[in-house]
Short mmCIF file of C-alpha atoms in Angstrom, two decimals:
data_model
loop_
_atom_site.label_atom_id
_atom_site.label_comp_id
_atom_site.label_asym_id
_atom_site.label_seq_id
_atom_site.Cartn_x
_atom_site.Cartn_y
_atom_site.Cartn_z
CA MET A 253 0.23 0.51 0.07
CA THR A 254 1.20 3.57 -0.82
CA GLY A 255 1.77 6.31 1.53
CA THR A 256 -1.03 7.97 0.47
CA ARG A 257 -4.32 5.17 -0.41
CA LEU A 258 -2.83 4.14 3.28
CA ALA A 259 -3.41 7.62 5.01
CA LEU A 260 -6.69 7.77 2.78
CA ALA A 261 -7.54 4.73 4.17
CA LEU A 262 -7.10 5.45 7.56
CA ALA A 263 -8.49 8.49 7.03
CA ALA A 264 -11.70 7.01 6.34
CA SER A 265 -11.36 4.55 8.89
CA LEU A 266 -10.92 7.65 11.68
CA THR A 267 -13.86 9.06 10.45
CA ALA A 268 -16.23 6.17 10.88
CA LEU A 269 -14.62 5.24 14.44
CA CYS A 270 -14.98 9.27 15.50
CA ALA A 271 -18.89 8.54 14.23
CA ALA A 272 -19.59 5.32 15.38
CA GLN A 273 -18.63 6.48 18.92
CA ALA A 274 -21.21 9.37 18.68
CA GLN A 275 -23.92 6.17 17.89
CA ALA A 276 -25.92 4.41 20.91
CA PRO A 277 -24.15 0.90 21.13
CA LYS A 278 -26.64 -2.45 20.48
CA GLN A 279 -26.05 -5.07 22.81
CA GLY A 280 -26.14 -8.50 21.34
CA GLY A 281 -23.80 -10.27 18.42
CA THR A 282 -21.01 -12.46 17.63
CA VAL A 283 -17.38 -10.97 16.60
CA HIS A 284 -15.30 -13.37 14.73
CA VAL A 285 -11.27 -12.21 14.98
CA VAL A 286 -8.05 -13.47 14.03
CA VAL A 287 -5.59 -14.24 16.22
CA GLN A 288 -2.02 -15.58 14.65
CA PRO A 289 -0.50 -17.66 15.84
CA GLU A 290 -2.55 -19.51 18.33
CA PRO A 291 -1.67 -18.30 21.67
CA PRO A 292 1.02 -21.14 24.16
CA MET A 293 -1.74 -20.57 27.21
CA LEU A 294 -3.94 -17.54 27.86
CA MET A 295 -3.43 -17.28 31.98
CA GLN A 296 -1.58 -13.81 31.72
CA GLY A 297 0.77 -13.52 34.33
CA LEU A 298 2.81 -16.37 33.71
CA ASN A 299 2.74 -15.50 30.05
CA GLN A 300 2.14 -12.41 27.60
CA ASN A 301 2.92 -12.88 23.91
CA GLY A 302 1.31 -10.69 21.51
CA PRO A 303 -1.05 -13.44 21.01
CA THR A 304 -1.58 -14.07 24.73
CA ASN A 305 -2.09 -10.70 25.35
CA MET A 306 -4.44 -10.51 22.46
CA VAL A 307 -6.83 -12.96 23.81
CA ALA A 308 -6.19 -12.93 27.77
CA GLY A 309 -6.32 -8.56 27.84
CA ASN A 310 -10.24 -9.61 27.38
CA ILE A 311 -10.51 -11.96 30.47
CA TYR A 312 -7.94 -10.48 32.83
CA GLU A 313 -7.85 -6.88 33.97
CA SER A 314 -5.55 -4.28 35.80
CA LEU A 315 -5.75 -1.59 37.94
CA LEU A 316 -5.35 0.64 35.23
CA ARG A 317 -5.72 1.33 31.45
CA TYR A 318 -4.43 3.87 29.33
CA ASP A 319 -6.08 6.54 26.34
CA GLU A 320 -4.03 6.87 23.49
CA LYS A 321 -1.99 9.74 24.94
CA LEU A 322 -1.18 6.84 27.42
CA GLN A 323 -3.29 9.22 30.06
CA PRO A 324 -4.22 7.03 32.95
CA GLN A 325 -8.43 5.96 33.07
CA PRO A 326 -10.01 3.74 35.53
CA SER A 327 -10.57 0.28 35.16
CA LEU A 328 -9.97 -2.40 38.37
CA ALA A 329 -9.41 1.23 40.43
CA LYS A 330 -11.29 3.89 40.10
CA SER A 331 -9.16 6.26 41.28
CA TRP A 332 -5.57 7.12 42.81
CA GLU A 333 -3.98 9.24 45.15
CA ILE A 334 -0.04 10.41 44.39
CA SER A 335 1.40 11.89 47.34
CA ALA A 336 2.98 15.44 47.49
CA ASP A 337 6.69 13.45 47.76
CA ALA A 338 5.67 11.47 44.74
CA LYS A 339 6.74 7.98 46.55
CA VAL A 340 2.89 6.83 48.06
CA TYR A 341 0.76 5.75 45.46
CA THR A 342 -3.48 4.75 46.97
CA PHE A 343 -5.31 3.07 44.79
CA LYS A 344 -9.08 2.69 45.16
CA LEU A 345 -10.81 0.27 43.96
CA GLN A 346 -13.85 -0.60 41.80
CA GLU A 347 -16.99 -1.82 43.96
CA GLY A 348 -19.03 -5.45 43.40
CA VAL A 349 -16.03 -6.67 41.43
CA THR A 350 -15.94 -10.33 41.50
CA TRP A 351 -13.74 -13.03 39.48
CA HIS A 352 -15.30 -15.22 36.96
CA ASP A 353 -15.88 -18.70 39.41
CA GLY A 354 -18.34 -15.59 41.43
CA LYS A 355 -15.29 -15.15 44.56
CA PRO A 356 -15.35 -11.25 45.07
CA PHE A 357 -11.89 -9.08 44.14
CA THR A 358 -10.23 -7.48 47.00
CA ALA A 359 -7.25 -5.52 48.09
CA ASP A 360 -5.85 -9.15 49.08
CA ASP A 361 -5.66 -10.16 45.47
CA VAL A 362 -3.89 -6.69 44.14
CA VAL A 363 -1.80 -7.35 46.95
CA PHE A 364 -1.07 -11.08 45.70
CA SER A 365 -0.72 -10.16 42.78
CA LEU A 366 1.71 -7.15 42.64
CA ASP A 367 3.88 -7.74 45.55
CA LYS A 368 3.71 -11.54 45.24
CA PHE A 369 2.88 -13.87 42.22
CA LEU A 370 4.32 -11.19 39.59
CA ARG A 371 7.10 -10.37 41.62
CA GLU A 372 8.17 -13.80 40.81
CA VAL A 373 7.22 -14.46 37.66
CA HIS A 374 7.08 -11.76 35.54
CA PRO A 375 10.04 -10.03 33.85
CA ARG A 376 8.46 -6.65 33.22
CA TRP A 377 7.09 -6.08 36.80
CA ARG A 378 10.11 -8.09 38.88
CA PRO A 379 12.24 -5.08 38.31
CA ILE A 380 10.43 -2.44 39.33
CA ALA A 381 9.37 -4.46 42.14
CA ASN A 382 12.55 -5.43 43.37
CA GLY A 383 14.40 -2.43 42.83
CA GLN A 384 11.38 0.79 43.14
CA VAL A 385 8.85 -0.87 45.80
CA ASP A 386 9.69 -0.56 49.68
CA LYS A 387 6.10 -2.09 50.40
CA ILE A 388 2.22 -3.25 48.83
CA GLU A 389 -0.20 -3.32 51.56
CA LYS A 390 -3.92 -3.40 52.03
CA VAL A 391 -5.57 -0.32 53.49
CA ASP A 392 -8.70 -1.85 53.81
CA ASP A 393 -10.73 -4.05 51.54
CA LEU A 394 -11.10 -1.86 48.70
CA THR A 395 -7.94 0.29 49.04
CA VAL A 396 -4.25 -0.13 47.99
CA ARG A 397 -0.82 1.76 48.79
CA ILE A 398 2.42 1.30 47.18
CA THR A 399 5.23 2.98 48.79
CA LEU A 400 8.05 3.56 46.73
CA LYS A 401 11.89 3.68 47.95
CA GLN A 402 12.27 6.70 45.50
CA PRO A 403 10.16 8.70 43.38
CA PHE A 404 9.44 6.63 40.19
CA GLY A 405 7.25 8.26 37.68
CA PRO A 406 6.86 5.33 35.27
CA LEU A 407 5.02 3.74 38.23
CA ILE A 408 1.28 5.00 36.86
CA LEU A 409 2.35 3.73 33.34
CA SER A 410 3.17 0.22 34.68
CA GLN A 411 -0.30 -1.09 35.63
CA GLU A 412 -1.62 -2.36 31.60
CA VAL A 413 -3.12 -5.36 31.68
CA ALA A 414 0.08 -7.43 30.26
CA GLY A 415 2.05 -5.42 32.72
CA ALA A 416 0.04 -6.26 35.83
CA PRO A 417 -2.68 -8.47 35.80
CA MET A 418 -4.59 -9.15 38.72
CA ILE A 419 -4.27 -12.76 39.94
CA PRO A 420 -6.77 -14.69 41.78
CA LYS A 421 -5.43 -15.22 45.26
CA HIS A 422 -7.96 -17.59 46.25
CA ILE A 423 -6.65 -20.22 43.41
CA TYR A 424 -3.01 -19.55 43.16
CA ASP A 425 -1.57 -18.60 46.72
CA GLY A 426 0.92 -21.35 48.07
CA THR A 427 0.56 -23.30 45.08
CA ASP A 428 2.88 -24.16 41.98
CA TYR A 429 1.71 -21.25 39.64
CA ARG A 430 3.28 -22.43 36.38
CA ALA A 431 1.90 -26.29 37.61
CA ASN A 432 -1.61 -24.58 38.71
CA PRO A 433 -4.61 -26.19 36.65
CA ALA A 434 -6.01 -23.50 36.73
CA ASN A 435 -3.62 -21.75 34.02
CA ASN A 436 -6.14 -24.46 31.38
CA THR A 437 -9.43 -22.62 32.39
CA PRO A 438 -8.16 -18.74 32.94
CA ILE A 439 -10.13 -17.43 35.97
CA GLY A 440 -10.46 -13.08 35.48
CA THR A 441 -12.59 -10.52 36.42
CA GLY A 442 -12.82 -9.26 32.87
CA PRO A 443 -15.79 -8.30 30.38
CA PHE A 444 -15.28 -12.09 28.51
CA LYS A 445 -14.82 -15.69 30.62
CA LEU A 446 -13.25 -18.50 28.54
CA LYS A 447 -16.08 -20.87 27.43
CA GLU A 448 -13.88 -23.07 24.83
CA TRP A 449 -10.97 -23.41 23.57
CA LYS A 450 -10.69 -26.15 20.34
CA LYS A 451 -6.88 -26.19 19.91
CA GLY A 452 -5.77 -25.18 16.23
CA SER A 453 -9.12 -23.95 15.66
CA TYR A 454 -10.72 -21.51 17.76
CA ILE A 455 -10.90 -19.71 21.00
CA HIS A 456 -14.13 -19.01 22.48
CA LEU A 457 -15.30 -16.07 24.93
CA VAL A 458 -18.21 -15.47 26.35
CA LYS A 459 -19.90 -12.48 27.92
CA ASN A 460 -19.44 -12.17 31.63
CA GLU A 461 -22.87 -12.00 32.65
CA ALA A 462 -21.60 -10.53 36.20
CA TYR A 463 -19.05 -8.09 34.94
CA TRP A 464 -18.50 -5.27 37.44
CA GLN A 465 -19.25 -2.25 34.58
CA LYS A 466 -22.72 -2.29 34.06
CA GLY A 467 -24.26 -2.56 30.59
CA LYS A 468 -20.80 -4.09 29.55
CA PRO A 469 -19.80 -5.94 27.43
CA HIS A 470 -22.09 -5.53 24.51
CA LEU A 471 -21.34 -8.02 22.27
CA ASP A 472 -22.08 -11.76 23.64
CA GLU A 473 -19.05 -14.00 22.45
CA VAL A 474 -16.05 -13.54 20.84
CA TYR A 475 -14.34 -16.16 18.88
CA TRP A 476 -10.94 -16.25 18.31
CA GLN A 477 -10.35 -18.09 15.11
CA ILE A 478 -7.03 -19.76 14.52
CA ILE A 479 -5.99 -20.13 10.49
CA PRO A 480 -2.17 -21.03 10.13
CA ASP A 481 -1.89 -19.88 6.48
CA ALA A 482 -2.10 -16.27 6.06
CA ALA A 483 -3.35 -16.18 2.48
CA ALA A 484 -6.39 -18.71 4.27
CA ARG A 485 -6.45 -15.83 6.55
CA ALA A 486 -7.24 -13.50 3.98
CA VAL A 487 -9.67 -15.33 2.12
CA ALA A 488 -11.60 -15.68 5.37
CA TYR A 489 -11.85 -12.15 5.95
CA GLU A 490 -13.36 -11.39 2.18
CA THR A 491 -15.85 -14.80 2.08
CA GLY A 492 -16.91 -13.04 5.91
CA LYS A 493 -16.07 -15.45 8.17
CA ILE A 494 -13.79 -13.04 9.60
CA ASP A 495 -14.53 -9.60 10.98
CA VAL A 496 -11.55 -8.31 12.46
CA LEU A 497 -8.15 -8.78 11.29
CA THR A 498 -5.54 -8.12 14.04
CA GLY A 499 -2.30 -6.59 12.92
CA GLY A 500 0.29 -8.98 11.51
CA SER A 501 -2.50 -11.63 11.06
CA VAL A 502 -2.10 -10.65 6.91
CA ASP A 503 0.46 -11.18 4.65
CA VAL A 504 1.40 -7.15 4.48
CA TYR A 505 1.34 -7.48 0.72
CA ASP A 506 -2.29 -8.46 0.90
CA VAL A 507 -3.26 -4.83 3.17
CA ALA A 508 -4.19 -2.61 0.44
CA ARG A 509 -6.16 -5.15 -1.70
CA LEU A 510 -8.46 -6.17 1.59
CA SER A 511 -9.10 -2.20 2.72
CA LYS A 512 -10.60 -1.60 -0.57
CA LEU A 513 -12.98 -3.69 0.32
CA PRO A 514 -16.89 -3.12 0.64
CA ASN A 515 -17.69 -2.45 4.60
CA THR A 516 -14.01 -2.48 5.48
CA CYS A 517 -12.25 -0.20 7.53
CA VAL A 518 -8.35 -0.18 8.80
CA THR A 519 -6.73 1.70 11.32
CA THR A 520 -3.42 1.62 13.08
CA LYS A 521 -4.65 2.83 16.06
CA GLY A 522 -4.16 0.69 19.34
CA TRP A 523 -0.69 0.92 19.52
CA GLU A 524 0.37 3.74 21.16
CA MET A 525 1.29 1.85 24.60
CA PHE A 526 3.28 -1.38 22.50
CA ALA A 527 5.44 0.89 20.21
CA PRO A 528 6.29 -2.53 18.74
CA HIS A 529 10.57 -2.80 18.40
CA ALA A 530 11.66 -5.75 16.19
CA TRP A 531 15.23 -7.28 16.84
CA VAL A 532 17.43 -10.16 16.70
CA THR A 533 18.93 -11.42 19.97
CA PRO A 534 22.55 -12.58 20.06
CA ASN A 535 22.97 -15.48 22.70
CA ILE A 536 25.91 -13.96 24.45
CA ALA A 537 25.77 -16.19 27.11
CA LYS A 538 26.97 -18.69 24.93
CA GLY A 539 30.21 -17.23 24.48
CA GLY A 540 32.42 -17.82 21.18
CA PRO A 541 32.03 -15.29 18.40
CA LEU A 542 28.78 -13.96 20.04
CA ALA A 543 30.25 -12.23 22.59
CA SER A 544 32.59 -10.17 20.49
CA LYS A 545 31.11 -6.35 19.87
CA GLN A 546 32.77 -6.05 17.17
CA PHE A 547 30.70 -9.68 15.48
CA ARG A 548 28.05 -8.06 17.04
CA GLN A 549 28.49 -4.84 14.67
CA GLY A 550 29.62 -6.97 11.93
CA MET A 551 26.43 -8.34 12.03
CA MET A 552 24.50 -4.70 12.17
CA PHE A 553 26.68 -3.58 9.07
CA ALA A 554 25.61 -7.06 7.01
CA ILE A 555 21.88 -6.39 7.30
CA ASP A 556 19.82 -5.07 4.68
CA ARG A 557 17.32 -3.38 6.87
CA GLU A 558 16.39 -1.15 4.65
CA PHE A 559 15.20 -4.71 2.18
CA GLY A 560 13.73 -5.83 5.58
CA LYS A 561 11.29 -2.86 5.90
CA ASP A 562 10.66 -1.91 2.45
CA VAL A 563 9.66 -5.34 0.67
CA VAL A 564 9.58 -8.16 3.65
CA TRP A 565 7.25 -5.63 5.61
CA GLY A 566 6.03 -3.63 2.34
CA GLY A 567 7.04 -0.49 4.00
CA LEU A 568 5.17 -0.86 6.92
CA GLY A 569 7.47 0.71 10.07
CA LYS A 570 10.85 2.78 10.11
CA LEU A 571 14.24 2.07 10.74
CA PRO A 572 15.00 2.31 14.57
CA THR A 573 18.48 3.79 15.43
CA GLY A 574 18.60 1.98 18.81
CA PRO A 575 16.97 0.58 21.81
CA ILE A 576 14.32 3.48 22.49
CA SER A 577 11.74 3.53 19.87
CA SER A 578 11.49 7.01 17.85
CA LYS A 579 8.06 7.16 19.73
CA THR A 580 8.77 6.46 23.14
CA LYS A 581 10.14 8.72 25.41
CA PHE A 582 13.81 9.89 25.91
CA TYR A 583 14.29 9.08 22.18
CA SER A 584 17.90 10.45 20.96
CA ALA A 585 18.75 9.90 18.08
CA ASP A 586 22.75 10.55 18.78
CA VAL A 587 24.08 7.39 18.39
CA PRO A 588 26.72 5.18 16.20
CA LYS A 589 24.94 4.31 13.01
CA TYR A 590 24.57 1.18 11.11
CA GLY A 591 24.18 1.20 7.40
CA TYR A 592 23.87 -1.49 5.03
CA ASP A 593 27.82 -2.19 4.06
CA VAL A 594 28.95 -5.19 3.21
CA ALA A 595 32.69 -4.47 3.11
CA LYS A 596 32.47 -3.55 6.95
CA ALA A 597 30.88 -6.06 7.90
CA LYS A 598 33.42 -8.51 6.51
CA GLU A 599 36.30 -6.22 7.81
CA LEU A 600 34.42 -6.52 11.41
CA ILE A 601 33.41 -9.79 11.61
CA LYS A 602 37.15 -11.24 10.70
CA ALA A 603 39.03 -9.08 12.99
CA SER A 604 36.13 -10.48 15.68
CA GLY A 605 38.34 -13.73 15.19
CA TYR A 606 35.66 -15.43 13.65
CA LYS A 607 36.71 -19.31 11.94
CA GLY A 608 33.24 -19.98 10.36
CA GLU A 609 31.41 -21.24 13.46
CA PRO A 610 27.92 -22.53 12.86
CA ILE A 611 25.45 -20.27 14.31
CA LYS A 612 21.84 -21.14 13.79
CA LEU A 613 18.92 -18.52 13.51
CA LEU A 614 15.79 -19.52 15.22
CA ALA A 615 12.93 -18.31 13.38
CA LEU A 616 10.21 -16.75 15.46
CA PRO A 617 6.68 -18.60 13.85
CA TYR A 618 4.55 -16.05 13.17
CA GLY A 619 3.65 -16.56 10.14
CA GLU A 620 5.12 -16.10 5.97
CA VAL A 621 6.42 -12.48 7.02
CA TRP A 622 8.78 -13.70 9.37
CA SER A 623 9.37 -16.65 7.47
CA ARG A 624 10.75 -14.44 4.89
CA TRP A 625 13.00 -11.90 7.20
CA ALA A 626 14.73 -14.96 8.68
CA GLU A 627 15.70 -15.97 5.09
CA ALA A 628 16.55 -12.36 3.93
CA ILE A 629 18.53 -12.27 6.94
CA LYS A 630 19.95 -15.90 6.44
CA GLN A 631 21.39 -14.82 2.99
CA ASN A 632 22.57 -10.78 4.54
CA LEU A 633 24.47 -13.22 6.47
CA THR A 634 26.03 -15.54 4.98
CA ASP A 635 26.92 -12.61 2.26
CA ALA A 636 29.30 -10.97 4.94
CA GLY A 637 30.62 -14.56 5.47
CA VAL A 638 28.75 -16.14 8.49
CA ASN A 639 27.68 -19.64 8.46
CA VAL A 640 24.29 -19.25 9.63
CA ALA A 641 21.47 -21.72 9.39
CA ILE A 642 17.82 -20.92 10.02
CA GLU A 643 16.37 -23.63 12.81
CA THR A 644 12.22 -23.27 12.98
CA THR A 645 10.05 -24.84 15.73
CA ASP A 646 6.33 -23.95 16.60
CA VAL A 647 4.93 -21.12 19.25
CA PRO A 648 5.80 -23.61 22.15
CA GLY A 649 9.24 -24.35 21.06
CA TRP A 650 9.62 -21.31 20.46
CA THR A 651 9.00 -19.77 23.99
CA GLN A 652 10.73 -22.89 25.42
CA LYS A 653 14.24 -22.44 23.77
CA ALA A 654 13.60 -18.47 24.06
CA SER A 655 12.58 -18.55 27.74
CA ASN A 656 15.42 -20.96 28.62
CA GLY A 657 18.73 -19.47 26.39
CA ASP A 658 18.65 -22.53 23.98
CA PHE A 659 19.11 -20.40 21.08
CA ASP A 660 22.32 -18.93 19.04
CA LEU A 661 20.11 -15.79 17.05
CA THR A 662 16.33 -15.52 17.58
CA PHE A 663 14.01 -13.15 16.64
CA ASN A 664 12.36 -11.02 19.00
CA TYR A 665 9.45 -8.17 19.33
CA LEU A 666 8.48 -6.25 22.35
CA TYR A 667 6.59 -3.45 23.76
CA GLN A 668 8.30 -0.45 24.48
CA LEU A 669 5.46 0.56 26.96
CA GLY A 670 5.36 4.60 27.22
CA ASP A 671 8.54 4.42 29.39
CA PRO A 672 12.13 3.16 28.92
CA ALA A 673 12.05 2.45 32.48
CA THR A 674 8.90 -0.45 32.07
CA GLY A 675 9.27 -1.03 28.58
CA VAL A 676 13.04 -1.12 27.63
CA ALA A 677 15.53 -1.57 30.56
CA ARG A 678 13.67 -4.88 31.11
CA ASN A 679 15.95 -5.90 27.84
CA TYR A 680 19.13 -4.79 28.72
CA ILE A 681 20.00 -4.98 32.60
CA SER A 682 21.68 -7.72 34.11
CA THR A 683 19.44 -8.19 37.21
CA ASN A 684 16.67 -9.70 34.50
CA ILE A 685 18.76 -12.62 33.24
CA VAL A 686 15.92 -15.01 34.36
CA LYS A 687 15.27 -18.26 32.54
CA GLY A 688 11.59 -18.90 32.09
CA ASN A 689 10.13 -16.45 29.79
CA PRO A 690 11.05 -15.06 26.43
CA PHE A 691 10.99 -11.37 27.40
CA GLY A 692 13.47 -10.40 29.38
CA ASN A 693 17.42 -9.82 28.85
CA GLN A 694 17.46 -13.45 26.92
CA GLY A 695 20.63 -12.49 25.46
CA ALA A 696 22.03 -12.52 28.39
CA TYR A 697 23.95 -9.41 28.31
CA VAL A 698 25.79 -7.70 31.17
CA ASN A 699 27.26 -3.80 31.61
CA PRO A 700 27.79 -2.63 35.42
CA GLU A 701 27.32 0.54 33.30
CA VAL A 702 24.13 0.08 31.49
CA ASP A 703 22.70 -1.08 34.69
CA LYS A 704 23.95 1.73 36.34
CA LEU A 705 22.10 4.12 33.84
CA PHE A 706 18.99 2.86 33.19
CA ALA A 707 18.53 2.70 37.54
CA ASP A 708 19.74 6.52 37.61
CA ALA A 709 17.54 7.34 34.45
CA ALA A 710 14.50 5.60 36.57
CA VAL A 711 14.61 7.81 39.33
CA ALA A 712 16.16 10.71 37.88
CA PRO A 713 14.27 13.83 39.38
CA THR A 714 13.11 15.89 36.41
CA ASP A 715 12.49 14.81 32.37
CA ALA A 716 15.71 16.88 31.55
CA ALA A 717 17.97 14.50 33.69
CA ARG A 718 16.10 11.64 32.25
CA GLN A 719 16.80 12.41 28.93
CA GLU A 720 20.94 13.02 29.80
CA LEU A 721 20.71 9.62 31.02
CA TYR A 722 18.72 7.86 28.65
CA THR A 723 21.11 9.37 25.85
CA LYS A 724 23.73 7.99 27.19
CA VAL A 725 22.57 4.19 27.22
CA GLN A 726 21.48 4.84 24.24
CA LYS A 727 24.64 5.90 22.44
CA LEU A 728 26.41 3.02 24.66
CA LEU A 729 24.24 0.50 23.77
CA ALA A 730 23.89 0.76 20.01
CA ASP A 731 28.00 0.59 19.93
CA GLU A 732 27.59 -2.62 21.93
CA VAL A 733 24.97 -3.84 19.96
CA PRO A 734 23.75 -6.56 22.47
CA VAL A 735 20.73 -6.67 20.12
CA LEU A 736 20.35 -6.28 16.05
CA TRP A 737 17.64 -3.80 16.01
CA GLN A 738 15.82 -3.80 12.96
CA LEU A 739 12.42 -2.69 13.01
CA GLU A 740 10.14 -0.11 14.95
CA MET A 741 6.62 -1.76 13.60
CA ASP A 742 3.60 -0.94 11.90
CA PHE A 743 0.65 -3.25 12.60
CA PRO A 744 -2.77 -2.07 10.75
CA THR A 745 -5.60 -3.37 12.33
CA ILE A 746 -8.80 -4.39 9.41
CA TYR A 747 -12.10 -5.05 10.43
CA ARG A 748 -15.72 -4.62 9.33
CA CYS A 749 -17.18 -1.14 9.35
CA ASN A 750 -20.02 -2.33 11.50
CA VAL A 751 -18.14 -3.52 14.57
CA LYS A 752 -17.92 -0.14 16.42
CA ASN A 753 -15.21 1.34 19.07
CA LEU A 754 -13.01 -1.52 18.10
CA VAL A 755 -10.33 0.91 19.96
CA SER A 756 -11.10 2.45 22.55
CA SER A 757 -7.73 2.60 24.33
CA ALA A 758 -3.57 2.12 23.42
CA ILE A 759 -3.67 -1.22 23.54
CA GLY A 760 -6.36 -2.04 20.87
CA VAL A 761 -8.44 -4.84 20.55
CA ASN A 762 -5.84 -6.80 23.54
CA ASP A 763 -8.66 -4.81 25.68
CA GLY A 764 -10.84 -3.39 23.12
CA PHE A 765 -14.09 -6.23 23.32
CA LYS A 766 -15.33 -4.40 26.19
CA ASP A 767 -16.17 -1.30 24.66
CA ALA A 768 -17.05 -2.95 21.26
CA TRP A 769 -20.39 -3.32 19.45
CA LYS A 770 -21.94 -4.71 16.14
CA GLU A 771 -24.16 -2.78 14.38
#
């Protein structure tokens, strides 16, 4: 799709979106949505894969939601106060909230979720809880107080549902979290409940009739359809089987054609919180060439990233300059740059002492585009003299390998989450080298100066002070190349225009079916 055509499509979609928001929602109806690939699980506290978040964000909830400008909005917390010294956050909870099994949701669940469950298992919340939080305590059944060790402004952005989902204490406390049978039948407080998961076919969510927000959700049910082939997903939309093609679920070359179909809207809204950043992770812990900065720099020069953006991804996205997206606060372009330069790549790779050791590139099993991207990068690295082969697996297999450091190189893409302290530092600080989840510092990069810069920037008293520190760490990381940054990603969502109010927050369809309705 050309930029002009996409802009026109988006403008038309925005007009339709605004009109929809002015209409009174209708009750009832079913929406069929594509989720690609099939999630490995739906227990959002234990897994934050993109497909998991897309479905489970409508089952679980967190204290806050965020609008497109990342301003906090009420969710399970109806209000909140921040003390004058910015160290004490007091959350007042909604009244009358119940879990899907009918048990009441209280402050005990919040304390358990944030202070025990997520502190132990969640790669994003763990560094915040361990580094910034002094104590989390119940004030009364509907009030929770978080006291910080020092002011930490990003805390208010950390309560998005994938980052801090509320977990039922009565089901998980005192159990082996990862082996709890309830992981297969997730119990949340959200607007939809899991009715059935027919593996390889669909995930069926039904309306939570006891939902705490009266009148919502409007839809009766949502089917998340699992269709492994991208072309088949496009056909399913064309033939009316599917109402919503979520971001990244069809081949980028099909976006322009599908957007011209009758009753079709397109939006790139709903990704403001995420600002997804894609890269290739070298497993530095394995030693050998991957532990060499020169070798990693050589690989950066070897990869034709413009080709990846323009040809593989159809021009959807922007080349990143380093660890912080240009869409995220505290971005700096004042970093070493890596253009496509095969001669420079060969020079650095030779200087690193590389002797032709075989290296495997673990592909991300998220569809055809990712497979093509792996092929393109393999060819680039081969041209620069790297002996590389592609390794393939399914989603559970990739999750297991990436979580446990069982790879040489692997694709990944992670969300920036509005602030480097919550969405970026986790991938580079040494305290977040933890097995069991693929979204921490899985390359096992260690640099005490980087640790200190991220730690100091998180609690610096002013934005100017934070910017100075984040500028330094971006420059340092761009030189060290702990990961090979590839693309700031754009994911258009294609949907029937009679599905209204689909995107109502900064995380789009991930919690959008709370407000969506069908005309």
